[in-house]
Short mmCIF file of C-alpha atoms and ligand atoms in Angstrom, two decimals:
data_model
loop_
_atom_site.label_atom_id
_atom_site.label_comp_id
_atom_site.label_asym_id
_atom_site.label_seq_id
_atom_site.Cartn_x
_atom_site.Cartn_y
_atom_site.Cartn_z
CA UNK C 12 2.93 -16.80 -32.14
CA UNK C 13 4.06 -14.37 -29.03
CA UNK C 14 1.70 -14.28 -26.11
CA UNK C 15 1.94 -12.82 -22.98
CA UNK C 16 -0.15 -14.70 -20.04
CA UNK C 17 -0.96 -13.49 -16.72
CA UNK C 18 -2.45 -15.49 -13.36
CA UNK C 19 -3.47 -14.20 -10.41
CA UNK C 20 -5.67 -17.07 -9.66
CA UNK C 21 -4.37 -17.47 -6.55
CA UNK C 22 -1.08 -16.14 -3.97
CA UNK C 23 1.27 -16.13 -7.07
CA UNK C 24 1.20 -12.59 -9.25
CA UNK C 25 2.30 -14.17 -12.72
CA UNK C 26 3.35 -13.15 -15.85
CA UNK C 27 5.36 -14.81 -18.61
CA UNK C 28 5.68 -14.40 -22.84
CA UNK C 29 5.96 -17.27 -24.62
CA UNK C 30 6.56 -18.03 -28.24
CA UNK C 31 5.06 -21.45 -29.24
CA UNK C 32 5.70 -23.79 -25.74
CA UNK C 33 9.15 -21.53 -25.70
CA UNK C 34 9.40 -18.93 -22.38
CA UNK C 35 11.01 -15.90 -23.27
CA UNK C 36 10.38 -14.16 -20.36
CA UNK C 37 8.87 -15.22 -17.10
CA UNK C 38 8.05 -13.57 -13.78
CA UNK C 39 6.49 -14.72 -10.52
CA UNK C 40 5.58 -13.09 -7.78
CA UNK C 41 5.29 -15.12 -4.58
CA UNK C 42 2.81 -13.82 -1.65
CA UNK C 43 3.50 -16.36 0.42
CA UNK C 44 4.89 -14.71 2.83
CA UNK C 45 2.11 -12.53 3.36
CA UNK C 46 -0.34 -15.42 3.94
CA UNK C 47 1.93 -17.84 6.04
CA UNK C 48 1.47 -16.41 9.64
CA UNK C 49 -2.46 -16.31 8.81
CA UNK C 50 -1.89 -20.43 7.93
CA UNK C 51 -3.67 -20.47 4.89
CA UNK C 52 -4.18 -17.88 1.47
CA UNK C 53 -6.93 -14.79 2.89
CA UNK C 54 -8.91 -13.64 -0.53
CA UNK C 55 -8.76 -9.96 0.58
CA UNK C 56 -4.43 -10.10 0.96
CA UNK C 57 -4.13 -11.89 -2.18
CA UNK C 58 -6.61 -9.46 -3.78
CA UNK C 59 -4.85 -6.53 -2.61
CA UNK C 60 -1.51 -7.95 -2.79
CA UNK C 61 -2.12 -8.43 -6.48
CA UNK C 62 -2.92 -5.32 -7.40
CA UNK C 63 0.02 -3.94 -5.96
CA UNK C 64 2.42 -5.45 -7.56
CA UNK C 65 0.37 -6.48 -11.42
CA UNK C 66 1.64 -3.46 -13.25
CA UNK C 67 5.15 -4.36 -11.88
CA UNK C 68 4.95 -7.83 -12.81
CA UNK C 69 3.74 -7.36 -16.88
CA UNK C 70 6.52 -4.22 -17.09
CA UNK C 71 8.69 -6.11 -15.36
CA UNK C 72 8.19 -9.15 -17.74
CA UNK C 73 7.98 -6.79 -20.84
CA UNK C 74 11.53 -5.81 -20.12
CA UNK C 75 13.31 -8.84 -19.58
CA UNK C 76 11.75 -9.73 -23.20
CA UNK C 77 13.75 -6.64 -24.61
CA UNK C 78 11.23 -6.51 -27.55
CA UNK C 79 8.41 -3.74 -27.80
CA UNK C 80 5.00 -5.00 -26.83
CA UNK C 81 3.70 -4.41 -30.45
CA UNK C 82 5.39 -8.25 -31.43
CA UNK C 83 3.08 -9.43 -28.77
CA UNK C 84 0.24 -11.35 -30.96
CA UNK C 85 -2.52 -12.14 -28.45
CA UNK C 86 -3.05 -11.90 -24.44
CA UNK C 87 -3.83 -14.80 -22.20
CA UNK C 88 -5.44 -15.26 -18.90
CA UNK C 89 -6.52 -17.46 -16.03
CA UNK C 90 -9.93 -17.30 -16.01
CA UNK C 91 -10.45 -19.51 -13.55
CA UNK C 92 -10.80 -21.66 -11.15
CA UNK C 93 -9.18 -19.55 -8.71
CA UNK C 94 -10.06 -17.12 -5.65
CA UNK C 95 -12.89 -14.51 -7.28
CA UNK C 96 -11.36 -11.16 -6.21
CA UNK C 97 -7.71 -12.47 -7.40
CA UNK C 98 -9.24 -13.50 -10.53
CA UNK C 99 -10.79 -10.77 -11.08
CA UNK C 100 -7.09 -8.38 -11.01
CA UNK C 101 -5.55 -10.54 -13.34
CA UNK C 102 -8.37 -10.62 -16.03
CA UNK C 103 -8.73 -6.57 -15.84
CA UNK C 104 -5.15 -6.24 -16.16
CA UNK C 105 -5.66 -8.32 -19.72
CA UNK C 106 -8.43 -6.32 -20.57
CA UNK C 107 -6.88 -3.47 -20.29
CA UNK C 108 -3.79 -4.68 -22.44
CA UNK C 109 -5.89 -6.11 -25.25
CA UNK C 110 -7.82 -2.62 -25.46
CA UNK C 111 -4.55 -0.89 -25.76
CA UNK C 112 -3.07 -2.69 -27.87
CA UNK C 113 -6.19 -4.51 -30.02
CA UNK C 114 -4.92 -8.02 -30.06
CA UNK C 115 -7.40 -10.83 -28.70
CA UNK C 116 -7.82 -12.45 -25.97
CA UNK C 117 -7.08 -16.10 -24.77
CA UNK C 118 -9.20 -17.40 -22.05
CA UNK C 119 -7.52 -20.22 -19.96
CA UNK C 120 -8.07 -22.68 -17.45
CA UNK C 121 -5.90 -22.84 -14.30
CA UNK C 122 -6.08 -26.47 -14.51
CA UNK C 123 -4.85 -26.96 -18.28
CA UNK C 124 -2.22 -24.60 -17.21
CA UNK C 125 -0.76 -27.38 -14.63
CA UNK C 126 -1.91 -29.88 -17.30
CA UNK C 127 0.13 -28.41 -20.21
CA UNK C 128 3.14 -27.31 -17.36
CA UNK C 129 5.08 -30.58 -18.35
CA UNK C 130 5.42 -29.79 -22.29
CA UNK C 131 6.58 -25.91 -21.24
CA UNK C 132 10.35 -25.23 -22.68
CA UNK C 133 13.20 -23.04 -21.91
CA UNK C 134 13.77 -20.29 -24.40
CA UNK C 135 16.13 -22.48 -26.13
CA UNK C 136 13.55 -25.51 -26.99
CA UNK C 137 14.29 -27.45 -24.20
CA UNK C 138 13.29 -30.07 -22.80
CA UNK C 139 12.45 -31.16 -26.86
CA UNK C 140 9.30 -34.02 -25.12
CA UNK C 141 6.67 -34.49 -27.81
CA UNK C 142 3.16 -35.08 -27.45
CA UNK C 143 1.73 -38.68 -27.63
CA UNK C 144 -1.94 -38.70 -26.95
CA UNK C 145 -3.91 -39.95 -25.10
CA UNK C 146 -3.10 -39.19 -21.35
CA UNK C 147 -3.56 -39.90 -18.26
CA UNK C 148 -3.22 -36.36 -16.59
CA UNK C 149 -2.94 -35.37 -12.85
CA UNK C 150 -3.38 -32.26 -11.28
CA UNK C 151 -1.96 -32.54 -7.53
CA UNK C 152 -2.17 -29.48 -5.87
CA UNK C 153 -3.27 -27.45 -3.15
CA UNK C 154 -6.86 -26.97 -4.01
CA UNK C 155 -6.99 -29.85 -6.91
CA UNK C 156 -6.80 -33.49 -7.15
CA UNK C 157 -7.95 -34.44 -10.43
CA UNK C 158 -7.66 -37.73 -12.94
CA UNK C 159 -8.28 -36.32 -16.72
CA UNK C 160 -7.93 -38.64 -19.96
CA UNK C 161 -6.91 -36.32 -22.60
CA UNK C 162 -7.43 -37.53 -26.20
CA UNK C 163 -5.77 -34.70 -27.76
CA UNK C 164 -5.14 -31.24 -27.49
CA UNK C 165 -7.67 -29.12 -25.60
CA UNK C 166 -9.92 -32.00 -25.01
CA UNK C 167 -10.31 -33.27 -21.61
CA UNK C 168 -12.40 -36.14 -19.45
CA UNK C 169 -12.77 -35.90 -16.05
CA UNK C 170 -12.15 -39.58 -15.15
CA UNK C 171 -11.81 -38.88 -10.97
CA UNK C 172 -11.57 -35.49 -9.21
CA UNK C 173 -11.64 -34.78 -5.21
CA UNK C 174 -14.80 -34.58 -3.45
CA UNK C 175 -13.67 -32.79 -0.18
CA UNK C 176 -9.79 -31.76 1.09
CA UNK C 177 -7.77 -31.64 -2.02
CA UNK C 178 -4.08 -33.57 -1.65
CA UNK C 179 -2.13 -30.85 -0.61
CA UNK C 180 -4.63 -29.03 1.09
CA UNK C 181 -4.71 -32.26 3.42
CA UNK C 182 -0.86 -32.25 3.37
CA UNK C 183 -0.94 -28.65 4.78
CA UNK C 184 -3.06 -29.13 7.02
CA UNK C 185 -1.69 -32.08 8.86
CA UNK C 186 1.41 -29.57 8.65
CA UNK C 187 -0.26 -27.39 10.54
CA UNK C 188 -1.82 -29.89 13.01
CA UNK C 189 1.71 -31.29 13.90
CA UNK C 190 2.52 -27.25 14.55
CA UNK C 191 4.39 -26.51 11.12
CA UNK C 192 3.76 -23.68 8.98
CA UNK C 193 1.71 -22.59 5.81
CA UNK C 194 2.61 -24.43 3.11
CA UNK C 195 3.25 -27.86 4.66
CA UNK C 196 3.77 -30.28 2.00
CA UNK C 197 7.45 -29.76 1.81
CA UNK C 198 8.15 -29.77 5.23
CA UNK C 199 6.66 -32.69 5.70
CA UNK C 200 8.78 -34.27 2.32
CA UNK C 201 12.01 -32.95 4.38
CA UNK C 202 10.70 -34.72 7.64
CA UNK C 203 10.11 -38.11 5.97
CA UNK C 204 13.51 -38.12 4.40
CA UNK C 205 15.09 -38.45 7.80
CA UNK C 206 12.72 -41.42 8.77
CA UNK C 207 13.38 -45.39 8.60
CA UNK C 208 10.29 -46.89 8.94
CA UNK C 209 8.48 -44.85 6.51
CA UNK C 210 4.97 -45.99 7.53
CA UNK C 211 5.18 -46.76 11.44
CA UNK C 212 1.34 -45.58 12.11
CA UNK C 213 -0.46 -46.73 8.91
CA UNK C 214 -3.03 -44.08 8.70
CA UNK C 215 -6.05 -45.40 6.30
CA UNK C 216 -5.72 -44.87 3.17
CA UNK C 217 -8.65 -43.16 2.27
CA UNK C 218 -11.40 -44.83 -0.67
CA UNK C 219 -8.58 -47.53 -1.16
CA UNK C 220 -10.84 -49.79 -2.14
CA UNK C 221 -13.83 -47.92 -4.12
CA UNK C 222 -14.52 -49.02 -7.27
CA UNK C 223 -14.24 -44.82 -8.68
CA UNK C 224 -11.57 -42.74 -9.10
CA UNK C 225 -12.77 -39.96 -6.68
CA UNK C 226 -10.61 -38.87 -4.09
CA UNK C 227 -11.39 -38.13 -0.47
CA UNK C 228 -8.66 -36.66 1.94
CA UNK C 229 -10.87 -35.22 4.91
CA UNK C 230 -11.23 -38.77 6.52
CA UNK C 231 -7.69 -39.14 6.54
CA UNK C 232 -7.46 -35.72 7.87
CA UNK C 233 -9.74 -36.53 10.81
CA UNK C 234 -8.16 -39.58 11.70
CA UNK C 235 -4.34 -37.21 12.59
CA UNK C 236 -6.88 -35.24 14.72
CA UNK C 237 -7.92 -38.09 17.09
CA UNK C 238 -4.47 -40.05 16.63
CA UNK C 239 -2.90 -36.50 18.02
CA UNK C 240 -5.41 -36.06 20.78
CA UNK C 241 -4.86 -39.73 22.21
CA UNK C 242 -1.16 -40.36 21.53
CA UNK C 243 0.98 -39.03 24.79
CA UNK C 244 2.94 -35.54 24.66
CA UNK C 245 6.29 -37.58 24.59
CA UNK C 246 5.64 -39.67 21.39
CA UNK C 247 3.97 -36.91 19.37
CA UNK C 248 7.25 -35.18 20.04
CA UNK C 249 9.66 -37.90 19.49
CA UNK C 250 7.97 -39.31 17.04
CA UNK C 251 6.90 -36.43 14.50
CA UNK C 252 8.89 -37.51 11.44
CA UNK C 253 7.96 -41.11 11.47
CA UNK C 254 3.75 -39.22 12.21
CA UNK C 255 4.87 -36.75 9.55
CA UNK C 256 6.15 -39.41 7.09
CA UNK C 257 2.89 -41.96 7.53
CA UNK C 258 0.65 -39.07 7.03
CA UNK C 259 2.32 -38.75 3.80
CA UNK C 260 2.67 -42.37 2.73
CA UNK C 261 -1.70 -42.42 3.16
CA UNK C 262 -2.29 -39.66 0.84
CA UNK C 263 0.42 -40.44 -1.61
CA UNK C 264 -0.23 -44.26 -1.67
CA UNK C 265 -3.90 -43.55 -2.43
CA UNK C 266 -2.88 -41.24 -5.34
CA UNK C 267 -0.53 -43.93 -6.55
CA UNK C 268 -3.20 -46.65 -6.50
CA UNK C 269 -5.99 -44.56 -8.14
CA UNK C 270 -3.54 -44.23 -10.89
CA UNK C 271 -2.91 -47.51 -10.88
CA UNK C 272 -6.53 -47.85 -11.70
CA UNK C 273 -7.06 -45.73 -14.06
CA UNK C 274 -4.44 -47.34 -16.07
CA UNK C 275 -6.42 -50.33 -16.33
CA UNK C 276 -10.09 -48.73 -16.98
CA UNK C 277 -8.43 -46.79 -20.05
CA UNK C 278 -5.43 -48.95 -21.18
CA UNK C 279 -3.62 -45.83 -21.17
CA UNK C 280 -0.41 -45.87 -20.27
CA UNK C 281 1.45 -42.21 -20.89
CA UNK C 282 0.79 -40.11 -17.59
CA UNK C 283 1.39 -36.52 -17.39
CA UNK C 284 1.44 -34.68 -13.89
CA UNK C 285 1.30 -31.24 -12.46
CA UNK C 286 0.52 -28.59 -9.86
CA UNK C 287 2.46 -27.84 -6.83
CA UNK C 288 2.32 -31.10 -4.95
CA UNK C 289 4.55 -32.85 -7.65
CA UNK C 290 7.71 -31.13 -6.51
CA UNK C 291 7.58 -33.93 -4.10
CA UNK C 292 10.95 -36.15 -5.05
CA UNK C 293 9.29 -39.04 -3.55
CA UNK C 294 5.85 -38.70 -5.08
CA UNK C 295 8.17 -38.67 -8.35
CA UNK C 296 9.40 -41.29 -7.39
CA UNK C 297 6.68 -43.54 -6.54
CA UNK C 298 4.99 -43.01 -9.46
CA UNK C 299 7.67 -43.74 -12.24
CA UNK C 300 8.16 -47.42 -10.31
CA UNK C 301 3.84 -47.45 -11.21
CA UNK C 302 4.71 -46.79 -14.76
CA UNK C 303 7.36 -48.89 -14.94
CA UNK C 304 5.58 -51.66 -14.10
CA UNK C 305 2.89 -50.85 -16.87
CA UNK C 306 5.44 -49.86 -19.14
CA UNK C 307 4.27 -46.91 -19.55
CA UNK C 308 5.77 -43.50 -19.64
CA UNK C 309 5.71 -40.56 -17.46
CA UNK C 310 6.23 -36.90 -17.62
CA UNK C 311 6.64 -33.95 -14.57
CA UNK C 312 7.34 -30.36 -15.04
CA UNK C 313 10.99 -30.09 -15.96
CA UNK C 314 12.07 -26.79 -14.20
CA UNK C 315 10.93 -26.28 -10.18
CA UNK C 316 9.01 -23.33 -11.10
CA UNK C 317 6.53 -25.06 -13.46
CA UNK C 318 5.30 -27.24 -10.60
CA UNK C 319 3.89 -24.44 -8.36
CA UNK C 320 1.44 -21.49 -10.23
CA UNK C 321 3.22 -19.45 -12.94
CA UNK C 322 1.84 -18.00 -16.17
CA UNK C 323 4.32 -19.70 -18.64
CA UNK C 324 2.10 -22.74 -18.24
CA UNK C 325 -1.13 -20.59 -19.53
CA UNK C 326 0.77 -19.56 -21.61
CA UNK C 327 1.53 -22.59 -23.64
CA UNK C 328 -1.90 -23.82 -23.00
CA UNK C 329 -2.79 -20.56 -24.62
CA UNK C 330 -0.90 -21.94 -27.65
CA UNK C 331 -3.05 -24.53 -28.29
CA UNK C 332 -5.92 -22.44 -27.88
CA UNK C 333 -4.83 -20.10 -29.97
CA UNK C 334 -4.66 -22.97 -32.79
CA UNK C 335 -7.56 -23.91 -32.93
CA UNK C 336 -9.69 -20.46 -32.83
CA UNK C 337 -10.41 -20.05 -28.96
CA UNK C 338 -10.63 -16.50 -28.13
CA UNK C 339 -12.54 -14.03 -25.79
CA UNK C 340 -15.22 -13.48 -28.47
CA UNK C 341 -16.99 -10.33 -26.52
CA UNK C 342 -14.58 -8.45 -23.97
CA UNK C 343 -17.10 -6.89 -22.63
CA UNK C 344 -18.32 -9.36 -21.05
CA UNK C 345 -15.89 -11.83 -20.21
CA UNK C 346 -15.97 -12.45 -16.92
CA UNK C 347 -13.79 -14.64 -13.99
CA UNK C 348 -15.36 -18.22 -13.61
CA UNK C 349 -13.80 -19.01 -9.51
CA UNK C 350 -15.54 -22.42 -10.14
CA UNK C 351 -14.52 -23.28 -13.93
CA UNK C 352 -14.97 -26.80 -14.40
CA UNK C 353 -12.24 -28.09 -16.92
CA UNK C 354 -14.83 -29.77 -19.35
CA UNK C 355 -17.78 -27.00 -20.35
O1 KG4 Y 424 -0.12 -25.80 -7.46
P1 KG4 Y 424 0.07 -25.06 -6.17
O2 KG4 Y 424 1.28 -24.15 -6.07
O3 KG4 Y 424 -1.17 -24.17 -5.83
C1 KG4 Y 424 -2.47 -24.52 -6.13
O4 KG4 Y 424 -2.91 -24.25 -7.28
O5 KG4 Y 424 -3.11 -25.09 -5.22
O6 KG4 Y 424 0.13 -26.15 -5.01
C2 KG4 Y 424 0.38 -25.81 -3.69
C3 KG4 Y 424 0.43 -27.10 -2.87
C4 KG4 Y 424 0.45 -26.84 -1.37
O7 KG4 Y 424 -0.55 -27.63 -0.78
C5 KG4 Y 424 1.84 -27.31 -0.96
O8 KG4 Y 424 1.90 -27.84 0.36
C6 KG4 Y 424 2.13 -28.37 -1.98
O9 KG4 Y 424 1.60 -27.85 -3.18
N1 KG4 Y 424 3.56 -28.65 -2.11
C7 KG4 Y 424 4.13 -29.85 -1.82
C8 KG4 Y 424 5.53 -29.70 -2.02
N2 KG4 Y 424 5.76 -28.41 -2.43
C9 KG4 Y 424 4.54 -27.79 -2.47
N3 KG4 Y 424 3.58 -31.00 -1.41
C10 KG4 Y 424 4.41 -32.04 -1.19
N4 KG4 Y 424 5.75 -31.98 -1.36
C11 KG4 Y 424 6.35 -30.83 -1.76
N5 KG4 Y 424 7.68 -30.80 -1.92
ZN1 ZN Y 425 -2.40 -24.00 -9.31
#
């Protein structure tokens, strides 16, 4: 089964064709460059910026697969969650292609995309991972922070899901408070490389102790503001990395021990994580020591691209659609859902 995926949910124009959880052909467009000196993704640039460059993207895409488009069987796309008027590019660019060439349509959800990103395979098969249900899935990204139990394919729980600043959302913007650019998250993992004492200010960590599995970043967020206003010029200066790396250490700490938790609620023990926030070495890091100690097992997106928004992902969640008879049923009126919940 051959499908070619698009997602423009966001600053990324994406398109990729996969065959089965195999990429054939993959292509990313990154507008971050546009959006950095505004600090943060503008709907309108993304919007425009996407369709720009969408017919590039899918030719583009189309001829790195070498193959006509006829031996594509069905098209996928993001339907949301996602930014409205970027949405709304990618899904009429889909449209379009499914008129032309009368093959169905795959609707997918951003957020089974980043689930599904750790199972995606090089055009050769690799890595060869199989499935062993159920999971424990994170999403960690910049607009997401989500728990899911997944029983099998397609089927998701919410178990615990952000109620304000998602984690990388609060990442970037204590990037931005300590006068780094747009995205922060990485900076910051550079900055805290370089430090000793890897929690010197021992921010609080941030519903810690609730009994749920919600997240809540904003506090955390709040509390940078006032530590930056009182602390004097000289320390904020001399002292960013070790600010930088404790910063850090609160949010990913508080990720860590939610896990934690949810590993005893469900007794499940295989945890699968994606979205862009998991690129962080140390975040990989902390969490394989967690499933160590539950002997458990644990699974990241195996290339770097996976981990940020790409539409090989959609595409292999597409797969599984696909397999069990979800399609756009009336593409008429199939619309962009900006707040698609992943259970409907
Ligand atoms: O999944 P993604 O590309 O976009 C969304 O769907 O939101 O995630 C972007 C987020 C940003 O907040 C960015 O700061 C964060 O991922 N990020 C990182 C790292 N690389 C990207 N956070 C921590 N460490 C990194 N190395
Ligand atoms: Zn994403």
């Amino acid at each position: 089964m051959i499908i070619l995926s698009i997602d423009t949910s966001c600053d990324e124009t994406a398109c990729a064709i996969t065959e089965g959880r195999k990429v054939l052909s993959n292509v990313i467009y990154s507008q971050v460059l546009i959006h950095k000196k505004w600090g943060g993704v503008v709907p309108s640039l993304a919007k425009r910026a996407h369709e720009e460059r969408i017919d590039f993207v899918v030719q583009e895409c189309i001829r790195k697969y070498q193959k006509p488009i006829e031996s594509i069987d069905y098209f996928a796309v993001t339907q949301g969650p996602g930014l409205a008027m970027a949405l709304e590019v990618g899904m009429r660019k889909a449209k379009e292609l499914s008129a032309k060439y009368h093959k169905k349509i795959i609707p997918v959800n951003h957020l089974e995309g980043h689930i599904y990103s750790s199972f995606v395979q090089n055009s050769q098969g690799n890595p060869k991972r199989d499935f062993s249900f159920p999971y424990l899935a994170l999403i960690i990204s910049g607009s997401h922070t989500d728990i899911v139990l997944m029983k099998d394919h397609i089927t998701y729980e919410i178990l615990g899901e952000k109620i304000d600043d998602a984690a990388g959302e609060a990442l970037d913007k204590a990037a931005r408070m300590l006068g780094f650019g747009y995205p922060g998250g990485a900076v910051i993992e550079r900055l805290a490389q370089e430090v000793k004492n890897i929690d010197e200010y021992h921010f609080p960590r941030p519903m810690l102790y609730s009994k749920n599995l919600q997240f809540s970043f904003s506090g955390l967020k709040t509390s940078l503001f006032y530590f930056l206003k009182k602390v004097p010029e000289e320390e904020k200066f001399s002292k960013m990395k070790e600010i930088a790396s404790s910063f850090q250490e609160a949010v990913f700490d508080t990720i860590i021990k939610k896990t934690g938790d949810a590993m005893k609620k469900t007794g499940i023990h295989n945890i699968v994580v994606g979205g862009g926030v998991i690129a962080n070495r140390y975040l990989r890091n902390k969490f394989r020591k967690l499933v160590r100690k539950h002997d458990g097992t644990i699974l990241f997106p195996s290339y770097p691209y996976l981990t940020g928004d790409n539409a090989a992902m959609i595409g292999v969640a597409a797969y599984f659609k696909a397999e069990k008879g979800i399609f756009v049923e009336d593409v008429e009126t199939f619309d962009r859902i900006p707040r698609f919940p992943l259970t409907v």
